[in-house]
Amino acid sequence: QSALTQPASVSGSPGQSITISCTGTSSDVGGYNYVSWYQQYPGKAPKLMIYDVSNRPSGVSNRFSGSKSGNTASLTISGLQAEDEADYYCSSYTSSSSLYVFGTGTKVTVL
Amino acid sequence: EVQLLESGGGLVQPGGSLRLSCAASGFTFSTYAMTWVRQAPGKGLEWVSAIRSGGDRMYYADSVKGRFTISRDNPKNTLYVQMNSLRAEDTAVYYCARVPGRGTKGGWLDPWGQGTLVTVSS
């Protein structure tokens, strides 16, 4: 099972919006609305930011939103803030022998 | 407060074994699927294994199948992974995570423990 494809890095200025893509196949991203997104600071555990493509857990800022089109899911961060600088990973349920597949990860830099 | 606390990591020689534990608190452990995810130094996340709430069905990544065994003790609120025939490429921080929602049928991972480091080296 190959990892989902994410851009290695995305950057933006404070207040701007950025979008991180997550491309898979019809066996994972395209086949199920079971995409989730995780934020990870250096040396820390990942934190759930979005589940089931576009649902935000309680306590997560509404500046974070998710969507999906075909085999590509996206995470948008609007009103970018310094605290958003972190690594972001997508994940999807997969019909392959592996239950879950993660994305390659994207480093978000706030300029 | 929901908490997950991993333990058992350390330095082990290639070919050796190690058992990791994940102590859960703050929720009804027996009603949730659980999973292990690892992260090699400087690398991305890799799903390792998952187990249903009742412990009746286990799932493994191809990279660990036949070497790792996931299990749980619901009365003790603890998740385990027994890792045998360890290789250098198994070196990673190992996280346990709860799987809410629909469990192993596409549930998300929340929360995660703080992780425990496993180093496989001679």
mmCIF file with all atom_site columns, N, CA and C in Angstrom, chain A residues 69-109:
data_model
loop_
_atom_site.group_PDB
_atom_site.id
_atom_site.type_symbol
_atom_site.label_atom_id
_atom_site.label_alt_id
_atom_site.label_comp_id
_atom_site.label_asym_id
_atom_site.label_entity_id
_atom_site.label_seq_id
_atom_site.pdbx_PDB_ins_code
_atom_site.Cartn_x
_atom_site.Cartn_y
_atom_site.Cartn_z
_atom_site.occupancy
_atom_site.B_iso_or_equiv
_atom_site.pdbx_formal_charge
_atom_site.auth_seq_id
_atom_site.auth_comp_id
_atom_site.auth_asym_id
_atom_site.auth_atom_id
_atom_site.pdbx_PDB_model_num
ATOM 1   N N  . SER A 1 69  ? -12.563 15.759 -3.617 1.00 0.00 ? 69  SER A N  1
ATOM 2   C CA . SER A 1 69  ? -13.064 15.658 -4.989 1.00 0.00 ? 69  SER A CA 1
ATOM 3   C C  . SER A 1 69  ? -12.346 14.498 -5.650 1.00 0.00 ? 69  SER A C  1
ATOM 4   N N  . GLY A 1 70  ? -13.106 13.494 -6.012 1.00 0.00 ? 70  GLY A N  1
ATOM 5   C CA . GLY A 1 70  ? -12.495 12.314 -6.619 1.00 0.00 ? 70  GLY A CA 1
ATOM 6   C C  . GLY A 1 70  ? -11.499 11.655 -5.694 1.00 0.00 ? 70  GLY A C  1
ATOM 7   N N  . ASN A 1 71  ? -10.286 11.453 -6.176 1.00 0.00 ? 71  ASN A N  1
ATOM 8   C CA . ASN A 1 71  ? -9.241  10.787 -5.387 1.00 0.00 ? 71  ASN A CA 1
ATOM 9   C C  . ASN A 1 71  ? -8.375  11.754 -4.591 1.00 0.00 ? 71  ASN A C  1
ATOM 10  N N  . THR A 1 72  ? -8.757  13.023 -4.542 1.00 0.00 ? 72  THR A N  1
ATOM 11  C CA . THR A 1 72  ? -7.965  14.031 -3.842 1.00 0.00 ? 72  THR A CA 1
ATOM 12  C C  . THR A 1 72  ? -8.771  14.721 -2.746 1.00 0.00 ? 72  THR A C  1
ATOM 13  N N  . ALA A 1 73  ? -8.216  14.677 -1.535 1.00 0.00 ? 73  ALA A N  1
ATOM 14  C CA . ALA A 1 73  ? -8.790  15.405 -0.412 1.00 0.00 ? 73  ALA A CA 1
ATOM 15  C C  . ALA A 1 73  ? -7.946  16.649 -0.163 1.00 0.00 ? 73  ALA A C  1
ATOM 16  N N  . SER A 1 74  ? -8.546  17.622 0.504  1.00 0.00 ? 74  SER A N  1
ATOM 17  C CA . SER A 1 74  ? -7.838  18.874 0.761  1.00 0.00 ? 74  SER A CA 1
ATOM 18  C C  . SER A 1 74  ? -8.131  19.391 2.160  1.00 0.00 ? 74  SER A C  1
ATOM 19  N N  . LEU A 1 75  ? -7.119  20.004 2.750  1.00 0.00 ? 75  LEU A N  1
ATOM 20  C CA . LEU A 1 75  ? -7.251  20.700 4.025  1.00 0.00 ? 75  LEU A CA 1
ATOM 21  C C  . LEU A 1 75  ? -6.951  22.165 3.766  1.00 0.00 ? 75  LEU A C  1
ATOM 22  N N  . THR A 1 76  ? -7.859  23.031 4.143  1.00 0.00 ? 76  THR A N  1
ATOM 23  C CA . THR A 1 76  ? -7.661  24.472 3.990  1.00 0.00 ? 76  THR A CA 1
ATOM 24  C C  . THR A 1 76  ? -7.546  25.115 5.355  1.00 0.00 ? 76  THR A C  1
ATOM 25  N N  . ILE A 1 77  ? -6.526  25.927 5.509  1.00 0.00 ? 77  ILE A N  1
ATOM 26  C CA . ILE A 1 77  ? -6.359  26.719 6.723  1.00 0.00 ? 77  ILE A CA 1
ATOM 27  C C  . ILE A 1 77  ? -6.547  28.176 6.327  1.00 0.00 ? 77  ILE A C  1
ATOM 28  N N  . SER A 1 78  ? -7.573  28.793 6.856  1.00 0.00 ? 78  SER A N  1
ATOM 29  C CA . SER A 1 78  ? -7.830  30.194 6.536  1.00 0.00 ? 78  SER A CA 1
ATOM 30  C C  . SER A 1 78  ? -7.350  31.074 7.683  1.00 0.00 ? 78  SER A C  1
ATOM 31  N N  . GLY A 1 79  ? -7.092  32.343 7.376  1.00 0.00 ? 79  GLY A N  1
ATOM 32  C CA . GLY A 1 79  ? -6.608  33.251 8.408  1.00 0.00 ? 79  GLY A CA 1
ATOM 33  C C  . GLY A 1 79  ? -5.368  32.712 9.091  1.00 0.00 ? 79  GLY A C  1
ATOM 34  N N  . LEU A 1 80  ? -4.391  32.319 8.302  1.00 0.00 ? 80  LEU A N  1
ATOM 35  C CA . LEU A 1 80  ? -3.191  31.645 8.796  1.00 0.00 ? 80  LEU A CA 1
ATOM 36  C C  . LEU A 1 80  ? -2.574  32.373 9.986  1.00 0.00 ? 80  LEU A C  1
ATOM 37  N N  . GLN A 1 81  ? -2.211  31.605 11.017 1.00 0.00 ? 81  GLN A N  1
ATOM 38  C CA . GLN A 1 81  ? -1.590  32.173 12.211 1.00 0.00 ? 81  GLN A CA 1
ATOM 39  C C  . GLN A 1 81  ? -0.271  31.467 12.484 1.00 0.00 ? 81  GLN A C  1
ATOM 40  N N  . ALA A 1 82  ? 0.587   32.131 13.245 1.00 0.00 ? 82  ALA A N  1
ATOM 41  C CA . ALA A 1 82  ? 1.911   31.579 13.555 1.00 0.00 ? 82  ALA A CA 1
ATOM 42  C C  . ALA A 1 82  ? 1.804   30.203 14.203 1.00 0.00 ? 82  ALA A C  1
ATOM 43  N N  . GLU A 1 83  ? 0.779   29.989 15.011 1.00 0.00 ? 83  GLU A N  1
ATOM 44  C CA . GLU A 1 83  ? 0.608   28.715 15.709 1.00 0.00 ? 83  GLU A CA 1
ATOM 45  C C  . GLU A 1 83  ? 0.215   27.570 14.773 1.00 0.00 ? 83  GLU A C  1
ATOM 46  N N  . ASP A 1 84  ? -0.104  27.894 13.514 1.00 0.00 ? 84  ASP A N  1
ATOM 47  C CA . ASP A 1 84  ? -0.461  26.845 12.555 1.00 0.00 ? 84  ASP A CA 1
ATOM 48  C C  . ASP A 1 84  ? 0.774   26.201 11.940 1.00 0.00 ? 84  ASP A C  1
ATOM 49  N N  . GLU A 1 85  ? 1.938   26.755 12.218 1.00 0.00 ? 85  GLU A N  1
ATOM 50  C CA . GLU A 1 85  ? 3.178   26.204 11.672 1.00 0.00 ? 85  GLU A CA 1
ATOM 51  C C  . GLU A 1 85  ? 3.437   24.840 12.311 1.00 0.00 ? 85  GLU A C  1
ATOM 52  N N  . ALA A 1 86  ? 3.349   23.795 11.497 1.00 0.00 ? 86  ALA A N  1
ATOM 53  C CA . ALA A 1 86  ? 3.441   22.413 11.971 1.00 0.00 ? 86  ALA A CA 1
ATOM 54  C C  . ALA A 1 86  ? 3.461   21.490 10.766 1.00 0.00 ? 86  ALA A C  1
ATOM 55  N N  . ASP A 1 87  ? 3.560   20.200 11.029 1.00 0.00 ? 87  ASP A N  1
ATOM 56  C CA . ASP A 1 87  ? 3.412   19.191 9.986  1.00 0.00 ? 87  ASP A CA 1
ATOM 57  C C  . ASP A 1 87  ? 1.969   18.710 9.975  1.00 0.00 ? 87  ASP A C  1
ATOM 58  N N  . TYR A 1 88  ? 1.458   18.449 8.769  1.00 0.00 ? 88  TYR A N  1
ATOM 59  C CA . TYR A 1 88  ? 0.084   17.984 8.624  1.00 0.00 ? 88  TYR A CA 1
ATOM 60  C C  . TYR A 1 88  ? 0.066   16.689 7.806  1.00 0.00 ? 88  TYR A C  1
ATOM 61  N N  . TYR A 1 89  ? -0.706  15.732 8.298  1.00 0.00 ? 89  TYR A N  1
ATOM 62  C CA . TYR A 1 89  ? -0.819  14.439 7.629  1.00 0.00 ? 89  TYR A CA 1
ATOM 63  C C  . TYR A 1 89  ? -2.283  14.124 7.348  1.00 0.00 ? 89  TYR A C  1
ATOM 64  N N  . CYS A 1 90  ? -2.540  13.625 6.151  1.00 0.00 ? 90  CYS A N  1
ATOM 65  C CA . CYS A 1 90  ? -3.862  13.104 5.873  1.00 0.00 ? 90  CYS A CA 1
ATOM 66  C C  . CYS A 1 90  ? -3.825  11.589 6.100  1.00 0.00 ? 90  CYS A C  1
ATOM 67  N N  . SER A 1 91  ? -4.986  11.007 6.229  1.00 0.00 ? 91  SER A N  1
ATOM 68  C CA . SER A 1 91  ? -5.101  9.568  6.382  1.00 0.00 ? 91  SER A CA 1
ATOM 69  C C  . SER A 1 91  ? -6.430  9.123  5.797  1.00 0.00 ? 91  SER A C  1
ATOM 70  N N  . SER A 1 92  ? -6.457  7.919  5.275  1.00 0.00 ? 92  SER A N  1
ATOM 71  C CA . SER A 1 92  ? -7.689  7.387  4.717  1.00 0.00 ? 92  SER A CA 1
ATOM 72  C C  . SER A 1 92  ? -7.836  5.914  5.042  1.00 0.00 ? 92  SER A C  1
ATOM 73  N N  . TYR A 1 93  ? -9.062  5.492  5.211  1.00 0.00 ? 93  TYR A N  1
ATOM 74  C CA . TYR A 1 93  ? -9.357  4.061  5.254  1.00 0.00 ? 93  TYR A CA 1
ATOM 75  C C  . TYR A 1 93  ? -9.077  3.507  3.866  1.00 0.00 ? 93  TYR A C  1
ATOM 76  N N  . THR A 1 94  ? -8.633  2.250  3.806  1.00 0.00 ? 94  THR A N  1
ATOM 77  C CA . THR A 1 94  ? -8.323  1.649  2.515  1.00 0.00 ? 94  THR A CA 1
ATOM 78  C C  . THR A 1 94  ? -8.871  0.227  2.433  1.00 0.00 ? 94  THR A C  1
ATOM 79  N N  . SER A 1 95  ? -9.257  -0.145 1.241  1.00 0.00 ? 95  SER A N  1
ATOM 80  C CA . SER A 1 95  ? -9.792  -1.488 1.030  1.00 0.00 ? 95  SER A CA 1
ATOM 81  C C  . SER A 1 95  ? -8.681  -2.515 0.832  1.00 0.00 ? 95  SER A C  1
ATOM 82  N N  . SER A 1 96  ? -7.445  -2.046 0.864  1.00 0.00 ? 96  SER A N  1
ATOM 83  C CA . SER A 1 96  ? -6.325  -2.975 0.731  1.00 0.00 ? 96  SER A CA 1
ATOM 84  C C  . SER A 1 96  ? -6.171  -3.758 2.028  1.00 0.00 ? 96  SER A C  1
ATOM 85  N N  . SER A 1 97  ? -5.167  -4.617 2.080  1.00 0.00 ? 97  SER A N  1
ATOM 86  C CA . SER A 1 97  ? -4.947  -5.432 3.283  1.00 0.00 ? 97  SER A CA 1
ATOM 87  C C  . SER A 1 97  ? -4.579  -4.566 4.485  1.00 0.00 ? 97  SER A C  1
ATOM 88  N N  . SER A 1 98  ? -4.002  -3.405 4.231  1.00 0.00 ? 98  SER A N  1
ATOM 89  C CA . SER A 1 98  ? -3.731  -2.457 5.321  1.00 0.00 ? 98  SER A CA 1
ATOM 90  C C  . SER A 1 98  ? -4.987  -1.650 5.583  1.00 0.00 ? 98  SER A C  1
ATOM 91  N N  . LEU A 1 99  ? -5.307  -1.441 6.813  1.00 0.00 ? 99  LEU A N  1
ATOM 92  C CA . LEU A 1 99  ? -6.569  -0.786 7.174  1.00 0.00 ? 99  LEU A CA 1
ATOM 93  C C  . LEU A 1 99  ? -6.552  0.715  6.895  1.00 0.00 ? 99  LEU A C  1
ATOM 94  N N  . TYR A 1 100 ? -5.434  1.334  7.183  1.00 0.00 ? 100 TYR A N  1
ATOM 95  C CA . TYR A 1 100 ? -5.293  2.766  7.018  1.00 0.00 ? 100 TYR A CA 1
ATOM 96  C C  . TYR A 1 100 ? -4.040  3.071  6.210  1.00 0.00 ? 100 TYR A C  1
ATOM 97  N N  . VAL A 1 101 ? -4.073  4.194  5.539  1.00 0.00 ? 101 VAL A N  1
ATOM 98  C CA . VAL A 1 101 ? -2.883  4.693  4.858  1.00 0.00 ? 101 VAL A CA 1
ATOM 99  C C  . VAL A 1 101 ? -2.741  6.174  5.186  1.00 0.00 ? 101 VAL A C  1
ATOM 100 N N  . PHE A 1 102 ? -1.510  6.590  5.457  1.00 0.00 ? 102 PHE A N  1
ATOM 101 C CA . PHE A 1 102 ? -1.239  7.987  5.753  1.00 0.00 ? 102 PHE A CA 1
ATOM 102 C C  . PHE A 1 102 ? -0.640  8.683  4.544  1.00 0.00 ? 102 PHE A C  1
ATOM 103 N N  . GLY A 1 103 ? -0.740  10.003 4.546  1.00 0.00 ? 103 GLY A N  1
ATOM 104 C CA . GLY A 1 103 ? -0.082  10.801 3.540  1.00 0.00 ? 103 GLY A CA 1
ATOM 105 C C  . GLY A 1 103 ? 1.386   10.982 3.873  1.00 0.00 ? 103 GLY A C  1
ATOM 106 N N  . THR A 1 104 ? 2.119   11.521 2.922  1.00 0.00 ? 104 THR A N  1
ATOM 107 C CA . THR A 1 104 ? 3.563   11.721 3.069  1.00 0.00 ? 104 THR A CA 1
ATOM 108 C C  . THR A 1 104 ? 3.901   12.870 3.999  1.00 0.00 ? 104 THR A C  1
ATOM 109 N N  . GLY A 1 105 ? 2.919   13.702 4.310  1.00 0.00 ? 105 GLY A N  1
ATOM 110 C CA . GLY A 1 105 ? 3.138   14.795 5.246  1.00 0.00 ? 105 GLY A CA 1
ATOM 111 C C  . GLY A 1 105 ? 3.494   16.104 4.558  1.00 0.00 ? 105 GLY A C  1
ATOM 112 N N  . THR A 1 106 ? 2.994   17.199 5.115  1.00 0.00 ? 106 THR A N  1
ATOM 113 C CA . THR A 1 106 ? 3.255   18.535 4.584  1.00 0.00 ? 106 THR A CA 1
ATOM 114 C C  . THR A 1 106 ? 3.692   19.458 5.708  1.00 0.00 ? 106 THR A C  1
ATOM 115 N N  . LYS A 1 107 ? 4.807   20.118 5.502  1.00 0.00 ? 107 LYS A N  1
ATOM 116 C CA . LYS A 1 107 ? 5.284   21.100 6.482  1.00 0.00 ? 107 LYS A CA 1
ATOM 117 C C  . LYS A 1 107 ? 4.706   22.460 6.127  1.00 0.00 ? 107 LYS A C  1
ATOM 118 N N  . VAL A 1 108 ? 3.942   23.017 7.025  1.00 0.00 ? 108 VAL A N  1
ATOM 119 C CA . VAL A 1 108 ? 3.367   24.347 6.817  1.00 0.00 ? 108 VAL A CA 1
ATOM 120 C C  . VAL A 1 108 ? 4.245   25.382 7.495  1.00 0.00 ? 108 VAL A C  1
ATOM 121 N N  . THR A 1 109 ? 4.653   26.373 6.719  1.00 0.00 ? 109 THR A N  1
ATOM 122 C CA . THR A 1 109 ? 5.476   27.457 7.233  1.00 0.00 ? 109 THR A CA 1
ATOM 123 C C  . THR A 1 109 ? 4.706   28.767 7.134  1.00 0.00 ? 109 THR A C  1
#
